[in-house]
């Protein structure tokens, strides 16, 4: 073979190797499976009964059915003409219907979602999380799965134990499942075209004191959210005792069984299903998230300082969909005759807040910096007043008149998921107003 031919052969060999490699990586990054490969949560329930009951009607179970999500996503999609905005508005299923997405249906939000295979309508489920092996990117759900082949060949279930055995499925210790990254890849949402951080819970945690290199101080997402059970909110400011028990009725006793309620702050949607217990847990969590205090030394100057501290959340308050969530201060001063002489942050008759209300939230903007409600149009974050983990913020309130001695001063920190103004924009049957949860309250006589 002459030199010229040799070089040609080497070149062809190289190109072939690159093509095979490229084909393989595309296949694995597409990460598509058959829907039959995933095992129904009811099967897991046969043995893992308690864990199933905790997960049932959690926001993970409801992620696809959640009417607030389904109706908002359809609403955002309507009327868009810009390709990049359409691309974003279509991607919701990746996290909200993940089993459907990785098995090819639905691919996008405009698909006929009533045709979603029934197992995929069960949201973020047992076999999805426990087939996850690693992560390829830390945003927009980069989980890489290794599911089995249905009930006859369930494959490996990855989890926190290095000595567990099951007759039904193989088990494997997975350090990844003990790490915040298994949660973080879905709990950081980036606009697919503009890169805007639409949800930044994982990044907020990563940059917080809870992501400490000292193991004594480090608290992962699981360290709070998978210790919670009724009566034990398990936050940064409340005890997080272990939950001794067994993973199945007849497996061995363990010092801690991770709970699967996955409660955050949603005190509305679980009630549309049969998740009353989840609502109570969300309220308990919110009531162990923040501290409130005030400095009345400037009342003579007609000013009141209010201090809010994030003592319980491992991320900002609020987090998640930070443009929708509302956390605000309500301030009421009554004179000695019980007459209101000052108020701010009190809901009006339409349950709306005035422009003067002190509210902690993120605001997204278009290219000109005008506020947008449609996330698909969010090209930038124009404001973020949320309270970071362990941070204190001071807000100075103008009270216009120094209150007389004996007046009553009440300050409350309140939470609701979404304002009626936004809910009422969604076509179709009106939603009931979201409950307002009192996170903290102080009351003094001046
Ligand atoms: C959002 C992902 C997710 C979902 C959904 C989920 N799990 Fe888990 N599960 C985890 C993680 C993460 C751990 C380990 C936590 C750690 O070690 O920090 C775990 C732990 C476990 C364990 C070990 C025992 C324990 O609780 O500590 C079992 C068994 C288990 N899960 C079964 C289930 C079953 C059954 C379902 C469905 C009813 C389910 N999981 C749904 C993420 C999930
Ligand atoms: C026939 C009973 C049975 C069924 C059905 C079952 N499991 Fe298990 N599973 C077990 C037993 C037993 C263990 C071991 C528990 C222990 O060691 O404490 C276990 C352990 C686990 C673990 C921990 C693995 C580890 O090494 O940390 C996970 C995760 C898990 N199961 C997930 C699932 C999921 C998801 C399903 C449904 C697809 C399921 N299991 C169905 C019996 C079952
Ligand atoms: C130190 C305890 C702690 C840690 C660690 C923690 N959280 Fe939270 N989480 C809370 C508390 C308290 C709340 C309720 C207050 C709030 O909404 O911020 C909450 C609320 C939430 C909510 C609902 C937010 C809303 O307002 O709608 C989500 C989602 C959430 N957490 C996810 C996570 C994820 C993902 C991680 C890890 C990256 C994590 N959390 C780490 C304590 C914690
Ligand atoms: C496959 C993507 C995915 C993974 C993985 C995931 N989550 Fe979620 N999570 C979601 C989605 C989507 C929702 C919201 C569903 C809704 O509101 O309709 C949610 C909701 C929640 C909520 C409830 C928020 C509220 O407002 O009440 C908490 C708490 C939470 N997740 C914690 C976790 C923790 C802890 C982990 C890791 C063990 C985790 N998540 C892993 C996608 C995911
Ligand atoms: C990368 C994962 C991911 C993608 C993609 C995603 N979401 Fe979510 N979504 C979440 C998580 C995590 C939460 C929970 C945060 C919280 O409770 O504040 C959530 C919560 C929501 C909620 C709050 C639901 C409620 O009951 O209050 C709405 C509405 C929502 N998402 C709409 C959308 C829409 C519309 C899209 C597509 C344009 C979308 N999401 C795409 C992860 C995702």
XYZ file of C-alpha atoms and ligand atoms in Angstrom:
661
model
C 0.000 0.000 0.000
C 1.454 3.364 -0.908
C 1.670 6.264 1.500
C -1.221 8.135 -0.156
C -3.588 5.088 0.173
C -2.506 4.544 3.802
C -3.462 8.092 4.722
C -6.813 7.631 2.948
C -7.512 4.420 4.909
C -6.614 6.069 8.214
C -8.834 9.020 7.357
C -11.789 6.774 6.475
C -11.287 4.743 9.681
C -11.214 7.953 11.756
C -14.350 9.323 10.112
C -16.175 6.005 10.672
C -15.219 5.994 14.377
C -16.385 9.594 14.780
C -19.698 8.835 13.024
C -20.404 5.772 15.197
C -19.498 7.767 18.324
C -21.709 10.684 17.246
C -24.648 8.362 16.518
C -24.269 6.741 19.956
C -24.038 10.011 21.844
C -27.085 11.410 20.055
C -29.032 8.267 20.894
C -28.088 8.420 24.566
C -28.602 12.171 24.862
C -32.075 11.744 23.369
C -32.567 9.248 26.160
C -35.702 7.626 24.674
C -37.287 4.507 26.130
C -40.440 2.456 25.666
C -43.275 3.377 27.999
C -43.640 -0.330 28.944
C -40.196 -0.197 30.523
C -41.525 1.903 33.411
C -43.207 0.145 36.323
C -46.448 1.527 37.727
C -46.173 3.078 41.221
C -48.972 0.706 42.335
C -46.500 -2.161 41.950
C -43.958 -0.400 44.162
C -46.817 0.203 46.616
C -47.249 -3.569 47.118
C -44.049 -3.560 49.149
C -43.191 0.116 49.825
C -46.630 1.028 51.160
C -45.731 3.905 53.499
C -43.443 5.574 50.981
C -46.174 5.293 48.348
C -48.746 6.907 50.660
C -46.426 9.838 51.284
C -45.743 10.340 47.595
C -49.422 9.967 46.576
C -50.970 13.427 45.977
C -47.605 15.094 46.523
C -46.759 17.824 44.012
C -44.469 15.282 42.316
C -47.366 12.869 41.815
C -49.554 15.783 40.637
C -46.988 17.536 38.406
C -48.787 16.528 35.193
C -52.393 16.777 36.446
C -51.977 20.009 38.444
C -54.741 22.210 36.937
C -52.816 25.397 37.771
C -49.872 24.166 35.724
C -51.894 22.669 32.851
C -54.030 25.744 32.385
C -51.156 28.224 32.737
C -49.034 26.264 30.257
C -51.814 26.182 27.641
C -52.450 29.876 28.226
C -48.775 30.872 27.818
C -48.524 28.947 24.557
C -51.440 30.784 22.892
C -50.760 33.651 20.528
C -46.954 33.328 20.409
C -45.300 33.931 17.028
C -41.588 34.231 17.874
C -39.841 30.847 17.265
C -37.647 31.086 20.363
C -40.589 31.921 22.578
C -42.600 29.021 21.129
C -39.654 26.693 21.786
C -39.699 27.624 25.469
C -43.482 27.480 25.834
C -43.467 23.912 24.468
C -40.862 22.411 26.836
C -42.879 22.105 30.024
C -43.514 18.347 29.650
C -39.815 17.603 30.159
C -40.226 18.074 33.912
C -43.971 17.983 34.493
C -44.565 14.730 32.503
C -41.051 13.232 32.501
C -41.967 9.555 31.913
C -44.076 10.584 28.918
C -41.319 12.789 27.584
C -38.544 10.165 27.709
C -40.809 7.601 26.072
C -41.731 9.881 23.186
C -45.162 11.196 24.201
C -45.961 13.947 24.883
C -43.056 15.696 23.201
C -44.451 19.161 23.663
C -47.224 21.022 25.421
C -49.340 21.491 22.272
C -49.678 17.693 21.824
C -53.100 16.282 22.679
C -52.333 15.686 26.345
C -55.529 13.674 26.827
C -53.710 10.903 24.910
C -50.848 10.783 27.451
C -50.321 7.128 28.507
C -51.835 6.678 31.968
C -48.578 5.876 33.749
C -47.051 9.122 32.462
C -49.939 11.132 33.931
C -48.647 10.145 37.399
C -45.974 12.814 37.278
C -42.538 12.416 38.828
C -42.785 8.872 40.061
C -40.943 6.035 41.816
C -39.450 4.302 38.804
C -38.407 7.572 37.195
C -36.306 8.842 40.116
C -34.990 5.395 41.067
C -33.826 4.601 37.519
C -31.741 7.784 37.430
C -28.036 7.051 37.333
C -26.395 10.413 36.856
C -26.938 13.833 35.404
C -25.651 15.365 32.186
C -26.498 19.001 32.908
C -27.602 20.840 36.021
C -30.715 22.514 34.609
C -33.828 21.671 32.531
C -33.860 18.040 33.710
C -30.594 16.459 32.650
C -31.220 13.104 34.381
C -29.718 10.094 32.589
C -31.868 7.009 33.173
C -31.246 3.295 33.196
C -34.724 1.767 33.572
C -35.400 -1.982 33.500
C -37.811 -3.654 31.097
C -41.094 -3.628 32.986
C -42.258 -5.928 35.776
C -40.770 -9.107 34.324
C -37.318 -7.597 34.376
C -37.427 -4.565 36.699
C -33.705 -3.806 36.504
C -31.744 -1.883 39.127
C -33.371 0.529 41.587
C -30.774 3.032 42.739
C -31.038 4.306 46.312
C -29.298 5.270 49.555
C -28.494 1.785 50.953
C -25.327 -0.172 50.248
C -26.635 -3.430 51.752
C -30.220 -3.742 50.581
C -31.716 -6.775 48.886
C -35.056 -7.297 47.216
C -36.555 -10.380 45.553
C -38.261 -8.194 42.994
C -35.627 -5.810 41.705
C -31.880 -5.400 41.828
C -30.612 -2.682 44.131
C -27.552 -0.471 43.996
C -26.095 2.186 46.255
C -26.179 5.542 44.526
C -24.273 8.446 46.015
C -26.079 10.595 43.473
C -29.401 9.986 45.282
C -27.965 11.377 48.520
C -26.887 14.570 46.739
C -28.861 17.764 45.983
C -28.045 17.342 42.293
C -30.695 14.616 41.865
C -33.252 17.325 42.696
C -31.405 20.326 41.324
C -31.429 19.440 37.646
C -35.239 19.911 37.555
C -35.305 22.642 40.186
C -33.212 24.984 38.011
C -35.217 26.037 34.974
C -33.514 28.031 32.217
C -35.247 29.582 29.231
C -34.234 27.227 26.401
C -33.439 30.038 23.968
C -32.591 33.100 26.090
C -30.945 31.302 29.047
C -32.873 33.406 31.600
C -32.980 31.734 35.037
C -36.737 31.159 35.360
C -36.383 28.988 38.466
C -33.115 28.940 40.412
C -33.797 26.895 43.562
C -30.750 24.653 43.111
C -28.390 27.569 42.365
C -29.764 29.471 45.377
C -29.046 26.417 47.560
C -25.621 25.852 45.978
C -24.570 29.421 46.803
C -26.055 29.272 50.324
C -24.378 28.459 53.664
C -26.260 25.104 53.602
C -23.932 23.910 50.835
C -21.065 23.871 53.318
C -17.848 21.899 52.948
C -18.225 21.078 56.649
C -20.390 17.928 56.784
C -21.789 19.062 60.179
C -23.293 22.173 58.600
C -24.235 20.857 55.193
C -27.962 20.266 54.591
C -29.055 18.890 51.215
C -32.539 19.269 49.728
C -33.287 15.784 51.083
C -31.995 16.849 54.535
C -35.036 19.112 54.909
C -37.618 17.899 52.406
C -37.146 14.149 52.944
C -37.245 14.415 56.754
C -40.611 16.164 56.849
C -43.704 14.330 58.086
C -46.856 15.538 59.889
C -45.903 17.604 62.949
C -42.217 17.683 61.932
C -41.644 20.438 59.354
C -37.877 19.726 59.292
C -36.562 23.126 58.235
C -33.343 25.017 58.923
C -34.908 26.475 62.092
C -36.811 23.443 63.404
C -35.569 19.991 64.462
C -34.965 17.422 61.740
C -35.065 14.164 63.710
C -34.417 10.869 61.965
C -37.384 8.759 60.938
C -36.533 5.218 62.057
C -38.399 2.431 60.284
C -38.235 -0.005 57.384
C -38.495 0.448 53.651
C -41.030 -2.397 53.377
C -43.224 -4.194 55.899
C -40.767 -7.015 56.378
C -37.345 -5.567 55.684
C -34.868 -4.672 58.382
C -35.103 -1.673 60.708
C -33.052 1.323 59.606
C -32.122 4.464 61.549
C -33.721 6.691 58.897
C -36.238 6.153 56.135
C -36.396 9.180 53.823
C -39.944 10.528 53.632
C -41.501 11.177 50.223
C -44.125 13.892 50.883
C -42.098 16.482 48.921
C -43.996 19.378 50.479
C -42.894 22.884 49.676
C -45.338 25.742 50.028
C -48.230 24.652 47.816
C -51.294 24.726 50.100
C -53.821 24.736 47.250
C -53.365 22.087 44.565
C -53.155 18.948 46.784
C -56.607 19.967 48.130
C -58.084 19.627 44.607
C -57.155 15.942 44.926
C -57.043 13.997 48.181
C -53.933 15.591 49.615
C -55.223 17.436 52.693
C -52.245 16.099 54.695
C -49.889 17.768 52.196
C -51.608 21.120 52.721
C -51.154 20.897 56.469
C -47.491 20.031 55.980
C -46.982 22.952 53.580
C -48.447 25.332 56.172
C -46.169 23.886 58.872
C -43.178 24.346 56.591
C -44.092 27.981 55.818
C -44.541 28.707 59.528
C -40.992 27.510 60.180
C -39.287 29.405 57.391
C -38.862 33.046 58.465
C -38.412 35.310 61.487
C -39.916 38.769 61.820
C -38.860 41.646 64.069
C -39.115 45.428 64.097
C -37.332 48.524 65.260
C -39.717 51.195 66.581
C -37.026 53.728 67.496
C -37.782 55.890 64.451
C -41.538 56.280 65.031
C -40.999 59.951 65.948
C -39.609 60.394 62.417
C -42.754 58.579 61.148
C -40.729 55.549 60.110
C -40.868 51.898 61.073
C -38.119 49.379 60.332
C -39.220 45.789 59.722
C -36.657 43.022 59.606
C -37.355 39.694 57.882
C -34.861 36.829 58.173
C -34.832 33.603 56.202
C -34.064 31.168 59.024
C -35.596 27.992 57.663
C -35.327 27.680 53.881
C -32.257 26.317 52.101
C -32.888 28.752 49.242
C -34.648 32.068 48.724
C -38.081 32.822 50.188
C -40.025 32.407 48.034
C -38.293 30.092 45.564
C -39.500 28.047 42.559
C -41.670 30.065 40.223
C -40.470 33.270 41.876
C -42.468 35.641 39.678
C -45.796 34.018 40.603
C -45.228 33.305 44.305
C -46.137 36.188 46.635
C -44.570 36.788 50.050
C -45.410 40.176 51.530
C -45.687 42.354 54.641
C -49.053 43.420 56.033
C -48.850 46.333 58.486
C -51.800 47.662 60.496
C -51.766 50.393 63.162
C -54.893 50.938 65.283
C -55.360 53.822 67.724
C -56.621 53.435 71.299
C -60.235 53.389 70.018
C -59.395 50.428 67.776
C -59.676 52.595 64.645
C -57.262 51.799 61.827
C -54.915 54.787 61.376
C -52.436 53.161 59.005
C -52.393 50.088 56.807
C -50.202 48.667 54.060
C -50.193 45.287 52.321
C -53.856 44.630 53.161
C -55.759 42.828 50.387
C -58.496 44.938 48.763
C -62.008 43.687 47.974
C -60.694 41.934 44.842
C -58.041 40.268 47.007
C -55.322 42.301 45.261
C -52.350 44.101 46.757
C -51.771 47.834 46.394
C -48.644 49.142 44.640
C -47.214 50.290 47.967
C -47.061 46.741 49.406
C -43.622 45.404 50.340
C -43.393 42.185 48.369
C -40.512 39.734 47.953
C -40.415 38.325 44.425
C -38.619 38.056 41.079
C -39.710 40.105 38.079
C -38.898 39.148 34.481
C -38.576 41.553 31.586
C -38.487 41.694 27.796
C -35.565 43.114 25.781
C -36.589 46.660 26.719
C -36.835 45.911 30.410
C -40.639 45.988 30.497
C -42.194 43.491 32.888
C -43.545 40.323 31.256
C -45.953 37.801 32.755
C -45.424 35.207 30.027
C -42.249 33.280 30.936
C -41.683 32.432 27.283
C -40.929 36.134 26.702
C -38.557 36.479 29.674
C -35.278 37.771 28.283
C -33.938 39.051 31.612
C -34.490 39.256 35.343
C -35.241 42.901 36.059
C -35.690 42.614 39.801
C -35.182 39.983 42.481
C -36.146 41.007 46.014
C -36.478 37.474 47.419
C -34.769 36.758 50.738
C -31.737 34.498 50.367
C -30.977 31.608 52.746
C -29.959 32.913 56.203
C -30.175 36.508 54.954
C -31.877 39.372 56.836
C -33.490 42.247 55.003
C -34.716 45.532 56.451
C -37.634 47.454 54.984
C -38.320 50.998 56.168
C -42.018 51.860 56.104
C -43.302 55.460 55.910
C -46.180 55.602 58.381
C -47.043 59.312 57.709
C -48.031 60.087 61.320
C -46.465 59.180 64.654
C -48.968 56.840 66.362
C -50.338 57.906 69.779
C -49.291 56.049 72.907
C -51.342 52.903 73.449
C -51.792 52.237 69.702
C -51.666 48.659 68.506
C -49.135 47.728 65.828
C -49.496 44.438 63.947
C -47.104 43.140 61.294
C -47.612 39.881 59.428
C -45.536 38.048 56.827
C -47.922 36.374 54.391
C -47.641 33.849 51.543
C -49.829 32.844 48.647
C -48.960 30.837 45.561
C -50.459 33.103 42.894
C -52.479 36.340 42.795
C -56.122 36.292 41.583
C -55.147 38.829 38.890
C -53.032 36.175 37.158
C -55.474 33.328 37.843
C -58.324 35.368 36.357
C -56.384 35.917 33.128
C -56.569 32.193 32.414
C -59.572 31.363 30.207
C -62.162 28.871 31.422
C -63.757 28.225 34.780
C -62.456 30.572 37.492
C -60.094 29.219 40.114
C -60.968 29.703 43.751
C -58.670 32.305 45.333
C -55.446 30.822 46.717
C -55.272 30.561 50.500
C -53.213 33.209 52.293
C -50.869 31.594 54.818
C -49.599 33.523 57.827
C -45.879 32.761 58.067
C -45.133 35.089 61.001
C -46.926 37.708 63.094
C -45.901 40.275 65.706
C -48.243 42.499 67.658
C -47.293 45.182 70.179
C -48.927 48.016 72.086
C -46.898 51.188 71.638
C -38.160 12.977 43.089
C -37.496 11.706 43.084
C -38.094 10.559 43.861
C -39.348 10.008 43.731
C -40.474 10.467 42.839
C -39.373 8.861 44.599
N -38.189 8.732 45.264
Fe -37.668 7.259 46.560
N -35.982 8.275 47.074
C -35.503 9.373 46.394
C -34.248 9.783 46.985
C -33.408 10.965 46.499
C -33.969 8.869 48.049
C -32.740 8.859 48.968
C -32.540 10.158 49.739
C -31.178 10.321 50.336
O -30.443 9.336 50.504
O -30.793 11.466 50.632
C -35.077 7.905 48.059
C -35.185 6.790 48.905
C -36.037 5.713 48.662
C -35.977 4.411 49.282
C -35.022 3.961 50.347
C -35.752 4.007 51.683
C -35.934 5.420 52.167
O -37.067 5.952 52.003
O -34.967 6.002 52.651
C -37.001 3.661 48.759
C -37.344 2.218 49.099
C -37.705 4.486 47.815
N -37.109 5.732 47.778
C -38.824 4.083 47.114
C -39.651 4.961 46.402
C -40.996 4.646 45.960
C -41.682 3.322 46.174
C -41.476 5.754 45.319
C -42.849 5.991 44.736
C -43.984 5.788 45.603
C -40.406 6.743 45.341
N -39.334 6.238 46.020
C -40.462 7.990 44.712
C -36.104 10.016 45.330
C -37.383 9.765 44.857
C -41.770 -7.482 46.120
C -41.463 -6.341 46.962
C -40.903 -5.092 46.313
C -41.435 -4.397 45.251
C -42.662 -4.706 44.405
C -40.569 -3.232 45.089
N -39.550 -3.253 46.022
Fe -38.110 -1.899 46.260
N -37.269 -2.957 47.746
C -37.817 -4.098 48.287
C -36.995 -4.552 49.392
C -37.252 -5.773 50.272
C -35.930 -3.635 49.502
C -34.783 -3.648 50.511
C -35.095 -2.770 51.684
C -33.954 -2.642 52.670
O -32.883 -3.195 52.441
O -34.143 -1.950 53.685
C -36.147 -2.644 48.459
C -35.322 -1.564 48.253
C -35.589 -0.537 47.357
C -34.767 0.628 47.184
C -33.483 0.957 47.923
C -32.316 0.527 47.079
C -30.971 0.878 47.693
O -30.010 0.101 47.481
O -30.851 1.901 48.356
C -35.358 1.383 46.204
C -34.846 2.692 45.662
C -36.532 0.677 45.779
N -36.652 -0.475 46.491
C -37.389 1.148 44.804
C -38.477 0.433 44.322
C -39.304 0.887 43.229
C -39.099 2.184 42.455
C -40.258 -0.066 43.040
C -41.347 -0.093 41.981
C -40.833 0.030 40.616
C -40.015 -1.124 44.013
N -38.931 -0.768 44.764
C -40.774 -2.274 44.124
C -38.950 -4.751 47.851
C -39.736 -4.376 46.790
C -32.720 24.119 55.367
C -33.949 23.458 54.909
C -34.208 23.421 53.416
C -33.359 22.989 52.425
C -31.919 22.520 52.540
C -34.103 23.078 51.189
N -35.364 23.567 51.420
Fe -36.859 23.822 50.055
N -38.035 24.696 51.465
C -37.697 24.878 52.792
C -38.695 25.726 53.434
C -38.689 26.169 54.879
C -39.651 26.056 52.449
C -40.900 26.943 52.601
C -40.522 28.421 52.359
C -40.307 28.738 50.904
O -41.241 28.564 50.106
O -39.177 29.142 50.540
C -39.214 25.391 51.229
C -39.893 25.452 50.015
C -39.492 24.797 48.846
C -40.235 24.813 47.601
C -41.552 25.544 47.357
C -41.239 26.968 46.994
C -42.371 27.910 46.763
O -42.372 28.986 47.403
O -43.239 27.618 45.962
C -39.500 24.062 46.698
C -39.853 23.811 45.252
C -38.310 23.597 47.380
N -38.339 24.063 48.687
C -37.319 22.801 46.806
C -36.051 22.605 47.373
C -34.913 22.043 46.664
C -34.932 21.550 45.246
C -33.848 22.065 47.538
C -32.406 21.712 47.264
C -31.768 22.388 46.124
C -34.348 22.592 48.798
N -35.676 22.916 48.651
C -33.591 22.729 49.943
C -36.581 24.348 53.418
C -35.469 23.805 52.765
C -38.067 15.233 37.046
C -37.929 16.545 37.591
C -37.891 16.684 39.113
C -37.024 16.087 40.016
C -35.922 15.080 39.717
C -37.357 16.617 41.312
N -38.402 17.496 41.204
Fe -39.358 18.438 42.750
N -40.775 19.126 41.452
C -40.752 19.007 40.085
C -41.916 19.665 39.515
C -42.249 19.753 38.033
C -42.665 20.173 40.595
C -43.933 21.039 40.559
C -45.168 20.382 40.181
C -46.301 21.398 40.147
O -46.308 22.354 40.933
O -47.188 21.227 39.304
C -41.913 19.818 41.811
C -42.332 20.135 43.092
C -41.553 19.955 44.234
C -41.904 20.414 45.554
C -43.221 21.080 45.949
C -43.202 22.549 45.690
C -44.353 23.309 46.271
O -44.607 24.427 45.795
O -45.005 22.843 47.208
C -40.860 20.104 46.387
C -40.733 20.397 47.867
C -39.864 19.419 45.593
N -40.321 19.341 44.285
C -38.654 18.932 46.076
C -37.815 18.072 45.365
C -36.725 17.342 45.946
C -36.285 17.416 47.391
C -36.177 16.583 44.946
C -35.010 15.625 45.030
C -35.133 14.496 45.936
C -36.930 16.853 43.722
N -37.918 17.760 44.028
C -36.678 16.274 42.477
C -39.765 18.367 39.347
C -38.756 17.572 39.883
C -36.668 22.033 34.275
C -37.928 21.581 34.830
C -39.191 22.364 34.537
C -39.657 22.784 33.318
C -39.035 22.575 31.944
C -40.905 23.472 33.592
N -41.182 23.457 34.932
Fe -42.841 24.236 35.847
N -42.106 23.719 37.643
C -40.905 23.071 37.856
C -40.673 22.969 39.267
C -39.457 22.332 39.912
C -41.775 23.578 39.914
C -42.009 23.731 41.417
C -41.597 25.110 41.892
C -42.545 25.758 42.847
O -43.412 25.082 43.406
O -42.483 26.997 43.011
C -42.672 24.023 38.862
C -43.905 24.660 39.084
C -44.686 25.218 38.094
C -45.928 25.952 38.324
C -46.601 26.199 39.650
C -47.771 25.270 39.788
C -48.639 25.517 40.982
O -49.484 24.639 41.262
O -48.531 26.552 41.659
C -46.373 26.367 37.103
C -47.618 27.182 36.814
C -45.419 25.882 36.116
N -44.403 25.183 36.759
C -45.526 26.108 34.762
C -44.601 25.668 33.829
C -44.734 25.943 32.412
C -45.855 26.727 31.773
C -43.650 25.381 31.806
C -43.272 25.414 30.332
C -43.214 26.721 29.749
C -42.852 24.747 32.852
N -43.476 24.922 34.051
C -41.683 24.067 32.609
C -40.047 22.575 36.904
C -40.155 22.799 35.552
